[in-house]
Amino acid sequence: MRNALDQLLLPAECLLCRALLPFRDSQRVVCDVCRHRWRPVRAPWCGRCGQPEPLFGRCRLCADWPAALVLARSAVWLDAGARAAVHALKYRGLPRIAADLASAMASLDPPGLAAAWLVPVPLGPGRLRERGYNQSDCLARALSRRWNRPVVELLVRTRDTATQTALTPEARLANVAGAFRVRSGECGMRSEDRPRDSALRIPHSALERPLILVDDVFTTGATLAEAARALERAGARTVLAVTFGRAVVPDFT
Ligand SMILES: [Zn+2]
Ligand SMILES: [Zn+2]
């Protein structure tokens, strides 16, 4: 219903360049040309956090990550077009754009995907009320359709955290410290997402699987590391993370 309304209200034109979308792409929000302009993040990178390797010495970005967080990858660099797409997803009430973003993320193909569950990074209660949806949840659900893996809302954010944009790496860590906890009960799964295998309903066995955190943007990785820490404390052994965008130049290095 919501989609049908969107379709009526919004002309089928690309959100970024305003070109008219061909009829077959009328479900899309971003045209092919704009999507091809998104610049993929490519190797050489730190094998763990996916950041371009420093010229000298070891990567410091992921040095303090919890052991369970073994890999993080992002689809594209967050320069102008990609940033506008994320902005639309978060602030312009366009969760439909998640499908376009997920199409760029699908090729990330993280190891262990065949058995993995997708875990959206949750929003705090205040922000969720304000926005009406969680953009990471929209991305996870769009990816779930491509990867055919279930979305499991294992995490809750216990408090609203200040926006990370203007913070130094240290302040970012402090800002999100202790902000997540693992949901009890049936992992917060909606009944239609619950795997048929009844053994999987036990939260404990969920923690044996690779869990893939899904978020919109990777800047310093502080949020993902903290979310992984909560999963690790609850017994998860392997946590991976995928994001659509990666900050072009970390704000602080
Ligand atoms: Zn376009
Ligand atoms: Zn690293």
PDB file of N, CA, C and O in Angstrom, residues 73-107:
ATOM      1  N   ARG A  73      33.257  -4.943   5.642  1.00  0.00           N
ATOM      2  CA  ARG A  73      33.410  -4.508   4.254  1.00  0.00           C
ATOM      3  C   ARG A  73      32.314  -3.501   3.919  1.00  0.00           C
ATOM      4  O   ARG A  73      31.191  -3.603   4.425  1.00  0.00           O
ATOM      5  N   SER A  74      32.653  -2.578   3.036  1.00  0.00           N
ATOM      6  CA  SER A  74      31.682  -1.591   2.573  1.00  0.00           C
ATOM      7  C   SER A  74      31.620  -1.658   1.062  1.00  0.00           C
ATOM      8  O   SER A  74      32.622  -1.947   0.409  1.00  0.00           O
ATOM      9  N   ALA A  75      30.459  -1.338   0.521  1.00  0.00           N
ATOM     10  CA  ALA A  75      30.291  -1.450  -0.927  1.00  0.00           C
ATOM     11  C   ALA A  75      30.966  -0.294  -1.664  1.00  0.00           C
ATOM     12  O   ALA A  75      31.725  -0.513  -2.599  1.00  0.00           O
ATOM     13  N   VAL A  76      30.690   0.925  -1.266  1.00  0.00           N
ATOM     14  CA  VAL A  76      31.153   2.078  -2.059  1.00  0.00           C
ATOM     15  C   VAL A  76      31.689   3.187  -1.158  1.00  0.00           C
ATOM     16  O   VAL A  76      31.331   3.288   0.022  1.00  0.00           O
ATOM     17  N   TRP A  77      32.556   3.995  -1.735  1.00  0.00           N
ATOM     18  CA  TRP A  77      33.039   5.177  -1.026  1.00  0.00           C
ATOM     19  C   TRP A  77      31.913   6.194  -0.923  1.00  0.00           C
ATOM     20  O   TRP A  77      31.151   6.387  -1.879  1.00  0.00           O
ATOM     21  N   LEU A  78      31.875   6.840   0.216  1.00  0.00           N
ATOM     22  CA  LEU A  78      30.769   7.763   0.455  1.00  0.00           C
ATOM     23  C   LEU A  78      31.107   9.133  -0.113  1.00  0.00           C
ATOM     24  O   LEU A  78      31.288  10.085   0.622  1.00  0.00           O
ATOM     25  N   ASP A  79      31.217   9.224  -1.445  1.00  0.00           N
ATOM     26  CA  ASP A  79      31.349  10.571  -2.000  1.00  0.00           C
ATOM     27  C   ASP A  79      29.993  11.042  -2.496  1.00  0.00           C
ATOM     28  O   ASP A  79      28.984  10.386  -2.229  1.00  0.00           O
ATOM     29  N   ALA A  80      29.967  12.145  -3.197  1.00  0.00           N
ATOM     30  CA  ALA A  80      28.722  12.908  -3.355  1.00  0.00           C
ATOM     31  C   ALA A  80      27.456  12.072  -3.608  1.00  0.00           C
ATOM     32  O   ALA A  80      26.502  12.159  -2.835  1.00  0.00           O
ATOM     33  N   GLY A  81      27.450  11.270  -4.691  1.00  0.00           N
ATOM     34  CA  GLY A  81      26.219  10.563  -5.052  1.00  0.00           C
ATOM     35  C   GLY A  81      25.794   9.563  -3.990  1.00  0.00           C
ATOM     36  O   GLY A  81      24.614   9.470  -3.635  1.00  0.00           O
ATOM     37  N   ALA A  82      26.771   8.823  -3.472  1.00  0.00           N
ATOM     38  CA  ALA A  82      26.456   7.804  -2.471  1.00  0.00           C
ATOM     39  C   ALA A  82      25.965   8.464  -1.189  1.00  0.00           C
ATOM     40  O   ALA A  82      25.059   7.973  -0.523  1.00  0.00           O
ATOM     41  N   ARG A  83      26.566   9.609  -0.868  1.00  0.00           N
ATOM     42  CA  ARG A  83      26.145  10.330   0.333  1.00  0.00           C
ATOM     43  C   ARG A  83      24.688  10.799   0.195  1.00  0.00           C
ATOM     44  O   ARG A  83      23.897  10.705   1.129  1.00  0.00           O
ATOM     45  N   ALA A  84      24.344  11.283  -0.982  1.00  0.00           N
ATOM     46  CA  ALA A  84      22.967  11.742  -1.212  1.00  0.00           C
ATOM     47  C   ALA A  84      21.990  10.573  -1.084  1.00  0.00           C
ATOM     48  O   ALA A  84      20.873  10.739  -0.566  1.00  0.00           O
ATOM     49  N   ALA A  85      22.407   9.401  -1.535  1.00  0.00           N
ATOM     50  CA  ALA A  85      21.532   8.226  -1.448  1.00  0.00           C
ATOM     51  C   ALA A  85      21.309   7.836   0.017  1.00  0.00           C
ATOM     52  O   ALA A  85      20.189   7.515   0.423  1.00  0.00           O
ATOM     53  N   VAL A  86      22.374   7.865   0.818  1.00  0.00           N
ATOM     54  CA  VAL A  86      22.247   7.542   2.244  1.00  0.00           C
ATOM     55  C   VAL A  86      21.371   8.580   2.935  1.00  0.00           C
ATOM     56  O   VAL A  86      20.530   8.258   3.773  1.00  0.00           O
ATOM     57  N   HIS A  87      21.563   9.822   2.538  1.00  0.00           N
ATOM     58  CA  HIS A  87      20.782  10.904   3.118  1.00  0.00           C
ATOM     59  C   HIS A  87      19.289  10.691   2.840  1.00  0.00           C
ATOM     60  O   HIS A  87      18.442  10.866   3.718  1.00  0.00           O
ATOM     61  N   ALA A  88      18.995  10.274   1.619  1.00  0.00           N
ATOM     62  CA  ALA A  88      17.597  10.014   1.261  1.00  0.00           C
ATOM     63  C   ALA A  88      17.032   8.872   2.096  1.00  0.00           C
ATOM     64  O   ALA A  88      15.893   8.921   2.559  1.00  0.00           O
ATOM     65  N   LEU A  89      17.840   7.853   2.291  1.00  0.00           N
ATOM     66  CA  LEU A  89      17.403   6.705   3.085  1.00  0.00           C
ATOM     67  C   LEU A  89      17.112   7.122   4.521  1.00  0.00           C
ATOM     68  O   LEU A  89      16.134   6.694   5.124  1.00  0.00           O
ATOM     69  N   LYS A  90      17.974   7.991   5.073  1.00  0.00           N
ATOM     70  CA  LYS A  90      17.855   8.316   6.490  1.00  0.00           C
ATOM     71  C   LYS A  90      16.920   9.478   6.783  1.00  0.00           C
ATOM     72  O   LYS A  90      16.211   9.469   7.772  1.00  0.00           O
ATOM     73  N   TYR A  91      16.972  10.492   5.949  1.00  0.00           N
ATOM     74  CA  TYR A  91      16.308  11.730   6.340  1.00  0.00           C
ATOM     75  C   TYR A  91      15.160  12.142   5.440  1.00  0.00           C
ATOM     76  O   TYR A  91      14.427  13.050   5.755  1.00  0.00           O
ATOM     77  N   ARG A  92      15.030  11.524   4.290  1.00  0.00           N
ATOM     78  CA  ARG A  92      13.964  11.974   3.398  1.00  0.00           C
ATOM     79  C   ARG A  92      12.819  10.991   3.329  1.00  0.00           C
ATOM     80  O   ARG A  92      11.998  11.051   2.432  1.00  0.00           O
ATOM     81  N   GLY A  93      12.825  10.079   4.300  1.00  0.00           N
ATOM     82  CA  GLY A  93      11.703   9.150   4.383  1.00  0.00           C
ATOM     83  C   GLY A  93      11.560   8.283   3.157  1.00  0.00           C
ATOM     84  O   GLY A  93      10.462   8.029   2.684  1.00  0.00           O
ATOM     85  N   LEU A  94      12.692   7.853   2.610  1.00  0.00           N
ATOM     86  CA  LEU A  94      12.645   7.048   1.396  1.00  0.00           C
ATOM     87  C   LEU A  94      13.233   5.652   1.624  1.00  0.00           C
ATOM     88  O   LEU A  94      14.209   5.287   0.982  1.00  0.00           O
ATOM     89  N   PRO A  95      12.644   4.877   2.531  1.00  0.00           N
ATOM     90  CA  PRO A  95      13.216   3.547   2.783  1.00  0.00           C
ATOM     91  C   PRO A  95      13.249   2.670   1.532  1.00  0.00           C
ATOM     92  O   PRO A  95      14.020   1.729   1.460  1.00  0.00           O
ATOM     93  N   ARG A  96      12.439   3.025   0.506  1.00  0.00           N
ATOM     94  CA  ARG A  96      12.426   2.253  -0.744  1.00  0.00           C
ATOM     95  C   ARG A  96      13.798   2.234  -1.426  1.00  0.00           C
ATOM     96  O   ARG A  96      14.136   1.314  -2.155  1.00  0.00           O
ATOM     97  N   ILE A  97      14.580   3.273  -1.156  1.00  0.00           N
ATOM     98  CA  ILE A  97      15.898   3.356  -1.788  1.00  0.00           C
ATOM     99  C   ILE A  97      16.828   2.251  -1.273  1.00  0.00           C
ATOM    100  O   ILE A  97      17.865   1.966  -1.880  1.00  0.00           O
ATOM    101  N   ALA A  98      16.446   1.611  -0.174  1.00  0.00           N
ATOM    102  CA  ALA A  98      17.267   0.534   0.387  1.00  0.00           C
ATOM    103  C   ALA A  98      17.554  -0.548  -0.654  1.00  0.00           C
ATOM    104  O   ALA A  98      18.647  -1.122  -0.667  1.00  0.00           O
ATOM    105  N   ALA A  99      16.615  -0.796  -1.550  1.00  0.00           N
ATOM    106  CA  ALA A  99      16.824  -1.836  -2.562  1.00  0.00           C
ATOM    107  C   ALA A  99      17.976  -1.462  -3.497  1.00  0.00           C
ATOM    108  O   ALA A  99      18.769  -2.315  -3.894  1.00  0.00           O
ATOM    109  N   ASP A 100      18.088  -0.175  -3.836  1.00  0.00           N
ATOM    110  CA  ASP A 100      19.185   0.276  -4.694  1.00  0.00           C
ATOM    111  C   ASP A 100      20.526   0.156  -3.972  1.00  0.00           C
ATOM    112  O   ASP A 100      21.527  -0.229  -4.556  1.00  0.00           O
ATOM    113  N   LEU A 101      20.516   0.524  -2.694  1.00  0.00           N
ATOM    114  CA  LEU A 101      21.748   0.435  -1.921  1.00  0.00           C
ATOM    115  C   LEU A 101      22.159  -1.029  -1.739  1.00  0.00           C
ATOM    116  O   LEU A 101      23.333  -1.375  -1.852  1.00  0.00           O
ATOM    117  N   ALA A 102      21.171  -1.868  -1.479  1.00  0.00           N
ATOM    118  CA  ALA A 102      21.468  -3.294  -1.284  1.00  0.00           C
ATOM    119  C   ALA A 102      22.003  -3.925  -2.560  1.00  0.00           C
ATOM    120  O   ALA A 102      22.820  -4.845  -2.507  1.00  0.00           O
ATOM    121  N   SER A 103      21.587  -3.395  -3.728  1.00  0.00           N
ATOM    122  CA  SER A 103      22.092  -3.992  -4.973  1.00  0.00           C
ATOM    123  C   SER A 103      23.591  -3.745  -5.089  1.00  0.00           C
ATOM    124  O   SER A 103      24.323  -4.559  -5.640  1.00  0.00           O
ATOM    125  N   ALA A 104      24.073  -2.624  -4.521  1.00  0.00           N
ATOM    126  CA  ALA A 104      25.522  -2.376  -4.523  1.00  0.00           C
ATOM    127  C   ALA A 104      26.222  -3.230  -3.471  1.00  0.00           C
ATOM    128  O   ALA A 104      27.397  -3.561  -3.623  1.00  0.00           O
ATOM    129  N   MET A 105      25.516  -3.589  -2.407  1.00  0.00           N
ATOM    130  CA  MET A 105      26.138  -4.362  -1.321  1.00  0.00           C
ATOM    131  C   MET A 105      26.147  -5.862  -1.600  1.00  0.00           C
ATOM    132  O   MET A 105      26.906  -6.605  -0.980  1.00  0.00           O
ATOM    133  N   ALA A 106      25.293  -6.309  -2.513  1.00  0.00           N
ATOM    134  CA  ALA A 106      25.088  -7.750  -2.687  1.00  0.00           C
ATOM    135  C   ALA A 106      26.377  -8.469  -3.042  1.00  0.00           C
ATOM    136  O   ALA A 106      26.618  -9.593  -2.606  1.00  0.00           O
ATOM    137  N   SER A 107      27.259  -7.785  -3.815  1.00  0.00           N
ATOM    138  CA  SER A 107      28.491  -8.460  -4.264  1.00  0.00           C
ATOM    139  C   SER A 107      29.541  -8.549  -3.161  1.00  0.00           C
ATOM    140  O   SER A 107      30.604  -9.127  -3.376  1.00  0.00           O
TER     141      SER A 107
END
